[in-house]
Coordinates of C-alpha atoms in Angstrom, one line a residue:
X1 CA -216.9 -15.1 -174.6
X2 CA -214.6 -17.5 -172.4
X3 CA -212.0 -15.7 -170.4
X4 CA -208.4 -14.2 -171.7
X5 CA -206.0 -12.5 -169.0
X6 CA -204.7 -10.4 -172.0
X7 CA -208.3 -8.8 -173.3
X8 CA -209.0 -8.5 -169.5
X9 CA -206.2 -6.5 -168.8
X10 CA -206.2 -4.5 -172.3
X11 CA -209.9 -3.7 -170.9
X12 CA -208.6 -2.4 -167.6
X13 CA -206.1 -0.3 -169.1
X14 CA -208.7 1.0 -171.4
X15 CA -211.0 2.2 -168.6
X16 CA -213.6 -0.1 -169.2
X17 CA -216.6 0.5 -166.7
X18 CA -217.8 -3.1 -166.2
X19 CA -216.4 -6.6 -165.4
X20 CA -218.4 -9.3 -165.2
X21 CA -217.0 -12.6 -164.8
X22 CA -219.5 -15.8 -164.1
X23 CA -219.0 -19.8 -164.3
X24 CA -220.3 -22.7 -162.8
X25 CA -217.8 -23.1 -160.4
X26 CA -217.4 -20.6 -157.5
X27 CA -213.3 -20.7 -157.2
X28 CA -212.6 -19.5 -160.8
X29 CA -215.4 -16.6 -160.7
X30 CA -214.3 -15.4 -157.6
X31 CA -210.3 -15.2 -158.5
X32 CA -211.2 -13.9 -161.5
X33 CA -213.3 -11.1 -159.9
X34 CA -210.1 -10.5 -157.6
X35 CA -207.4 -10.9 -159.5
X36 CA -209.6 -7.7 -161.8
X37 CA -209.7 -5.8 -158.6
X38 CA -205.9 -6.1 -157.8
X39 CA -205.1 -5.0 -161.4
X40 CA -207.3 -2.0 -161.1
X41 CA -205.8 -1.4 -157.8
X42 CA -202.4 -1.0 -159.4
X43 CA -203.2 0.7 -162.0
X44 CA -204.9 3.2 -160.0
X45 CA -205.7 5.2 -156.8
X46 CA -209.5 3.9 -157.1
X47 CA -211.5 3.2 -154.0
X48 CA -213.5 -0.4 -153.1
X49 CA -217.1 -0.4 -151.9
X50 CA -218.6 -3.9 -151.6
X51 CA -222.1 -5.0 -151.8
X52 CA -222.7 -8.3 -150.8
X53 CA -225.6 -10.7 -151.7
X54 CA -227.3 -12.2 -154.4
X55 CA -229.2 -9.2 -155.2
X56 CA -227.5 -5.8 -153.7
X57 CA -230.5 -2.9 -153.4
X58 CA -230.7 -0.7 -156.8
X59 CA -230.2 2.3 -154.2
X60 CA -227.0 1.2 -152.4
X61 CA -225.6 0.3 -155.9
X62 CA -226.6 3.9 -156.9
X63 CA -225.4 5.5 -153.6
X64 CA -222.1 3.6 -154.2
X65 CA -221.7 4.0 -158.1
X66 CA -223.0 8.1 -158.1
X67 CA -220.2 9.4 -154.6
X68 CA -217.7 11.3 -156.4
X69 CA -214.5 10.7 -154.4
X70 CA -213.0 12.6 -152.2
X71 CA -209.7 12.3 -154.0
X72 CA -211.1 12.6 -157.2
X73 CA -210.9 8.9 -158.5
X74 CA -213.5 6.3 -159.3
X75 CA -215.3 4.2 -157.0
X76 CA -214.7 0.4 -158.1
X77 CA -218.1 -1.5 -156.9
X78 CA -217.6 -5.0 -156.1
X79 CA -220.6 -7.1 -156.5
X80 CA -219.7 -10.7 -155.1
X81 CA -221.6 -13.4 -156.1
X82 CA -224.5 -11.5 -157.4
X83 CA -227.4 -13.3 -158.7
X84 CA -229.6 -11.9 -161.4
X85 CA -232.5 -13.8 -160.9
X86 CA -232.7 -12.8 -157.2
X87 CA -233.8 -9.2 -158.9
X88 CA -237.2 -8.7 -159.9
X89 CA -238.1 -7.2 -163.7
X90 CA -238.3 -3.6 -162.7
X91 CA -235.2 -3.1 -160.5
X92 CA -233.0 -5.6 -162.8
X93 CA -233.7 -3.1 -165.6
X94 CA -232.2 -0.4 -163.2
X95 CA -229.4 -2.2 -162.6
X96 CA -229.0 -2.5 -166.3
X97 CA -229.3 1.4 -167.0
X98 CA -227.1 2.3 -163.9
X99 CA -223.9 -0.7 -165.4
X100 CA -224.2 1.5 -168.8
X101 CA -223.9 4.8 -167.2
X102 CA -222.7 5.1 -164.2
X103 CA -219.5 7.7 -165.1
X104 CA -217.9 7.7 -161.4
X105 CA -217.8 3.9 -160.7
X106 CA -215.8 0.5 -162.4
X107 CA -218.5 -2.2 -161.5
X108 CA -216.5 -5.7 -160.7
X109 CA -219.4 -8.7 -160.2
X110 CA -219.2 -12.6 -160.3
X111 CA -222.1 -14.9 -160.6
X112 CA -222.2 -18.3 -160.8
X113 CA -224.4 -20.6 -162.8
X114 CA -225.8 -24.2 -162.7
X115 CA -224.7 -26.7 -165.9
X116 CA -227.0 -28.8 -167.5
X117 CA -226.2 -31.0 -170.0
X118 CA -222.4 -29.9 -169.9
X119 CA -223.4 -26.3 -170.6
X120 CA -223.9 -23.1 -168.4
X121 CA -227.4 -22.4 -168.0
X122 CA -227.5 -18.6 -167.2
X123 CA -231.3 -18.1 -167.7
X124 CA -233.0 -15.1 -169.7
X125 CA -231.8 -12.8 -167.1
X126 CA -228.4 -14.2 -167.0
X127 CA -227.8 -13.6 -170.3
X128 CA -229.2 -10.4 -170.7
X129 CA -226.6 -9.6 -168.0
X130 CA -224.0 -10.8 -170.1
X131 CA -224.7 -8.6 -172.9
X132 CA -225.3 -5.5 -171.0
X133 CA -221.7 -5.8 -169.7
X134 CA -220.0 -7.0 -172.8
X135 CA -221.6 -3.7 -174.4
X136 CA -220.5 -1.5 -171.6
X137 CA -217.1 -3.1 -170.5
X138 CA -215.6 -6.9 -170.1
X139 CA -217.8 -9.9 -169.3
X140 CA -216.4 -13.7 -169.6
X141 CA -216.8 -17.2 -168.4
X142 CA -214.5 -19.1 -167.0
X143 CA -214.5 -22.8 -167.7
X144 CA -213.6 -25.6 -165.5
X145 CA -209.9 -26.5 -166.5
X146 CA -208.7 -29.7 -167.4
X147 CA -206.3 -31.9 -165.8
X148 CA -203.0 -30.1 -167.2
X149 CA -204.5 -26.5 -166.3
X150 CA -205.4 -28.2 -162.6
X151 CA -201.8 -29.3 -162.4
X152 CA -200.3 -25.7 -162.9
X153 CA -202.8 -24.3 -160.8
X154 CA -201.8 -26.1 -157.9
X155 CA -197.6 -25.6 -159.0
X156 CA -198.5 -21.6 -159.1
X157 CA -200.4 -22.2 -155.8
X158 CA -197.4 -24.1 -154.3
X159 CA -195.0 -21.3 -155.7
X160 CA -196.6 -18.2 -153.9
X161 CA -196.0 -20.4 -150.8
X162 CA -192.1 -20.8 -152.0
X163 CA -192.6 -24.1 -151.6
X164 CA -191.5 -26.8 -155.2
X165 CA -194.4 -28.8 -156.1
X166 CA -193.5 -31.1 -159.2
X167 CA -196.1 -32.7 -161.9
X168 CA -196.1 -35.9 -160.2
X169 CA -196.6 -34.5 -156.9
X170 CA -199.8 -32.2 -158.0
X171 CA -201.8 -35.4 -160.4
X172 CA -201.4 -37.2 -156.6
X173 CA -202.9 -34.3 -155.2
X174 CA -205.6 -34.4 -157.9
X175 CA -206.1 -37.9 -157.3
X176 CA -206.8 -37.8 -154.0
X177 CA -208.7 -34.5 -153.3
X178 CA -210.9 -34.5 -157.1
X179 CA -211.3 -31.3 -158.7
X180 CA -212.6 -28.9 -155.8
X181 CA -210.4 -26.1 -155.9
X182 CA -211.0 -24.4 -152.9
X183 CA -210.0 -28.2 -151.4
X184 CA -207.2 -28.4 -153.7
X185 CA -206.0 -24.9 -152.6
X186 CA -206.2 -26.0 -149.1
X187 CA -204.2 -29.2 -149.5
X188 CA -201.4 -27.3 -151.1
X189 CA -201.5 -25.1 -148.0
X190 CA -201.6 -27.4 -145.7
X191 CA -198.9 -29.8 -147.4
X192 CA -197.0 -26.7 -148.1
X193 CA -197.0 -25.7 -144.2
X194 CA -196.2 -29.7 -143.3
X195 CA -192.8 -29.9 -145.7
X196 CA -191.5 -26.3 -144.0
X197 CA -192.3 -24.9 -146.9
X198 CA -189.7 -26.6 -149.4
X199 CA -190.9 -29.0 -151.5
X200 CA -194.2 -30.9 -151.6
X201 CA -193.1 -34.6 -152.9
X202 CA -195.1 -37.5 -154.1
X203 CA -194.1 -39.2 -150.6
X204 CA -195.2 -36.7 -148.6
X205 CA -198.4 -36.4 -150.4
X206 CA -199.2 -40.0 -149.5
X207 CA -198.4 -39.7 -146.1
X208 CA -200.0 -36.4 -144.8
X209 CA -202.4 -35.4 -147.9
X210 CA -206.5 -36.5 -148.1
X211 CA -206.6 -39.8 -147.3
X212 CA -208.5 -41.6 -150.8
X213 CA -208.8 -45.2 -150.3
X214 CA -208.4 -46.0 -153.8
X215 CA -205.9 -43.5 -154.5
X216 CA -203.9 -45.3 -151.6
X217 CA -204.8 -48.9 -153.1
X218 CA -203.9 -47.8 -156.6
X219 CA -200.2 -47.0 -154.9
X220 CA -200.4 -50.2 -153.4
X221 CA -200.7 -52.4 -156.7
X222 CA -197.9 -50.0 -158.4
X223 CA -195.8 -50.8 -155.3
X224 CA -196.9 -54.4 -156.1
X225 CA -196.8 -54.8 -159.5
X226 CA -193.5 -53.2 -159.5
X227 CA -192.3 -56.6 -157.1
X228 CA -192.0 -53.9 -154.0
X229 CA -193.9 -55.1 -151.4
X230 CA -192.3 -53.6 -148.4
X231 CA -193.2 -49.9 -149.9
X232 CA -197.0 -51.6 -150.4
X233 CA -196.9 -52.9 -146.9
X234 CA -195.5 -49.6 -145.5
X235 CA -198.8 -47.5 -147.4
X236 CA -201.1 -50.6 -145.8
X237 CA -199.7 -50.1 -142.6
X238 CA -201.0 -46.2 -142.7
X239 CA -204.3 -46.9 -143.8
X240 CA -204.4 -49.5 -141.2
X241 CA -203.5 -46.8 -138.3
X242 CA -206.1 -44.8 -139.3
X243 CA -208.7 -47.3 -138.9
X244 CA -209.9 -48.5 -142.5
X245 CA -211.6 -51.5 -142.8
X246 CA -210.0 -54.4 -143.8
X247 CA -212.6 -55.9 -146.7
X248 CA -212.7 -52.6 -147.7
X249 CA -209.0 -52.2 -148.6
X250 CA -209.5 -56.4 -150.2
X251 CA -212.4 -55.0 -152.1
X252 CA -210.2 -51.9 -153.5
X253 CA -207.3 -54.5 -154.2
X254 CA -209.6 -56.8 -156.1
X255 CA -211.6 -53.9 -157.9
X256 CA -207.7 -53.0 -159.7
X257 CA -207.1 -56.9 -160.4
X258 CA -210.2 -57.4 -161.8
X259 CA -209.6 -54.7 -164.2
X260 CA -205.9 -55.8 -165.1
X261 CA -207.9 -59.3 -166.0
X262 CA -210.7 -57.6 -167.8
X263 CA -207.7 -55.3 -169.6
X264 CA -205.7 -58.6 -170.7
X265 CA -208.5 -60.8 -171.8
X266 CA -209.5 -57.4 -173.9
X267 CA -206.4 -56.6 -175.1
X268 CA -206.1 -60.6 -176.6
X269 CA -209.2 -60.2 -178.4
X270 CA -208.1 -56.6 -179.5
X271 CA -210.9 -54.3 -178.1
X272 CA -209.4 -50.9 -176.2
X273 CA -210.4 -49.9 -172.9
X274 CA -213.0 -47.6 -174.3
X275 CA -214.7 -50.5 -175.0
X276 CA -214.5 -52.2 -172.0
X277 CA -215.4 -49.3 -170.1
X278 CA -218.5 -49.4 -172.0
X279 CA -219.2 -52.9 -172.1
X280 CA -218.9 -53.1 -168.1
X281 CA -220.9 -50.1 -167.1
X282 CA -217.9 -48.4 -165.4
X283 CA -218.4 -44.8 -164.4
X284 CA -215.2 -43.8 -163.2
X285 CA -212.9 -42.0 -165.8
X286 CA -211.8 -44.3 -168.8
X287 CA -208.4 -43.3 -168.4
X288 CA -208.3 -46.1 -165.2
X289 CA -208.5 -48.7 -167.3
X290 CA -206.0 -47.3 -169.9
X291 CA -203.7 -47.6 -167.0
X292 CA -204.7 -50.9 -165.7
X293 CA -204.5 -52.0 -169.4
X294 CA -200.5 -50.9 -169.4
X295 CA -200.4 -52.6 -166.1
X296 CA -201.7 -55.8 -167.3
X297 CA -198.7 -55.8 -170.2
X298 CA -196.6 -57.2 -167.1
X299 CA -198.5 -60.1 -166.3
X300 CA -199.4 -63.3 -168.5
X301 CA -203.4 -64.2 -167.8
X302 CA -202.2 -66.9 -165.7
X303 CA -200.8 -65.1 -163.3
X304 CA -203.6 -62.7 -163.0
X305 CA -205.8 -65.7 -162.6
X306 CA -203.3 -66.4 -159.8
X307 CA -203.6 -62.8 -158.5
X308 CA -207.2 -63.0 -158.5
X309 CA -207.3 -66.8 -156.3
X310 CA -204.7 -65.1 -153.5
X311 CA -207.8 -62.1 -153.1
X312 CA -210.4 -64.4 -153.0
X313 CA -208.8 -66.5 -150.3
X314 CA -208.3 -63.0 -148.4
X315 CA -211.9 -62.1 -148.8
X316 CA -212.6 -65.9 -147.4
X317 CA -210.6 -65.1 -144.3
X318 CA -211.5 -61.6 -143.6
X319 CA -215.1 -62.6 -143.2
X320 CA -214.8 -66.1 -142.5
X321 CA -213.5 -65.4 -138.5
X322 CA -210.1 -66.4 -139.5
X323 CA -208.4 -66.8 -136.4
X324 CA -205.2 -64.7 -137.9
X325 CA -205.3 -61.2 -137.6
X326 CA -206.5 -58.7 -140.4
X327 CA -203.1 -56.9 -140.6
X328 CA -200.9 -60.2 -141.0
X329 CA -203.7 -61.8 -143.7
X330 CA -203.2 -58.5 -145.8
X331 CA -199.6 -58.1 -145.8
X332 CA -199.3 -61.6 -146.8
X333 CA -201.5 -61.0 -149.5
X334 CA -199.8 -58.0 -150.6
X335 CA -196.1 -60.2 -150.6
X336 CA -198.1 -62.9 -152.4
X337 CA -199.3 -60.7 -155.3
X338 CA -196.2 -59.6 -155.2
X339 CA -194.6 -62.5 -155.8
X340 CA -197.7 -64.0 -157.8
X341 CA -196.6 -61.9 -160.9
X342 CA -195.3 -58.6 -162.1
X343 CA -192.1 -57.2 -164.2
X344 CA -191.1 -60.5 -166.1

């Protein structure tokens, strides 16, 4: 079954014996696994033994599971990142036995699976696993969230650092960093720690957070689209200072203009950006091209035309040994675009 907070805790509270949690992504095993542990810890006086490794030895896991306490509670068994395919036939059929009857012990264990063709493959052992701890306590996977969840995930993160993250703020995060949550966690940290632990703006994101050339580029046509070129020139001017190269911030510029052209000659002959996403052999996200499609709606094709002459003249004089330097031949591009086209 996938994972619920409230039938985890209802099984904590009932005294469940086993808690298995396992997914193909290391972050949300693991917090699951911890947050079960913290719940059992307040609920109780029970004492922690952990067994690292794939594949603990039978006899530690009965040494651990079989000590009566000193203080009369259970011994919780934590079992991080165990692998049941690292246990051979014999002594994974122990380990089987000993997680439906061990009476002193609450086992807690994580494991974490490959996908393959967008499903979890957990292997005959895996899966054997999961139904020897569903029978004998709680076992769940925990499926990679989508965008929205990502977004409250980071705000919850941000909040046990008392620090204000808003929507906007955390999709820029996600932008930037992708969908690596122990990376995302650590930006929020760090971004936390670099605002003094008030509020983690949009601004601030694109100043101190993961440099992404495209994310940075994709804030440079908004800037630019929008007729603001001194903001675009102020985000140029950072990537600049931190070395990028030059045709590679023109290529990123040309890749969005390209698709604002491709979105506008699509939207006249009425195919969606689904379409065009398939047509062109993209394999970034579709939803960039619903967004460059919306973009588009500000420009007539002329001036996109326009747009797309001022970029290949840029290209031209990047690699051409144009005597001017890089920086000037890009911020005048930027002020061109800028003036090229945009909110009419």
């Amino acid at each position: 079954m996938l994972y619920n907070k409230t039938r985890c805790n209802e099984a904590i509270e009932a005294g469940a014996g086993v808690f298995f949690f396992y997914s193909a992504d290391l972050f949300l095993a693991r917090s699951a696994a911890e947050k079960a542990l913290a719940a059992l810890a307040r609920t109780s006086d029970d004492e922690i033994t952990t067994l690292d490794g794939p594949a603990p030895a039978v006899e530690s896991l009965v040494m651990a599971a079989g000590t009566i306490s000193f203080f009369g509670t259970r011994r919780v068994v934590y079992l991080p990142g165990m692998q049941p395919s690292a246990y051979g036939e014999k002594d994974f059929g122990e380990l089987c036995d000993l997680l439906t009857s061990a009476e002193n012990s609450v086992f807690v264990l994580y494991s974490v699976f490959p996908m393959e063709r967008d499903k979890l493959k957990l292997g005959k052992l895996g899966k054997k696993l999961v139904a020897v701890c569903e029978k004998a306590g709680y076992a769940a996977q925990l499926e990679h969230p989508g965008p929205q969840q990502m977004r409250a995930i980071l705000r919850q993160r941000a909040g046990q650092l008392n620090t204000t993250l808003s929507e906007n703020a955390a999709a820029a995060i996600l932008e930037r960093c992708g969908q690596d949550l122990f990376l995302l966690e650590n930006e929020v940290d760090k971004l936390a720690a670099a605002s003094g632990y008030t509020e983690i703006t949009p601004a601030l994101v694109v100043e101190m957070g993961t440099r992404d050339l495209e994310a940075d580029v994709f804030d440079m046509v908004r800037c630019v689209t929008s007729k603001n070129a001194a903001r675009a020139c102020e985000i140029l001017g950072v990537l600049l200072r931190l070395k990028t190269d030059p045709p590679s911030i023109a290529a990123a510029l040309a890749s969005s203009f390209v698709d604002m052209y491709r979105m506008k000659a699509a939207q006249a002959a009425k195919i969606d950006y689904m379409q065009v996403h398939k047509d062109f052999g993209y394999t970034g996200k579709p939803a960039r091209l619903q967004i460059s499609g919306r973009t588009a709606a500000r420009y007539t094709s002329a001036q996109l035309a326009a747009c797309l002459d001022i970029l290949a003249e840029l290209d031209e004089d990047l690699k051409g040994g144009c005597p001017i330097e890089a920086d000037v031949l890009l911020q005048t591009a930027l002020c061109r675009l800028a003036a090229a086209g945009g909110v009419r």
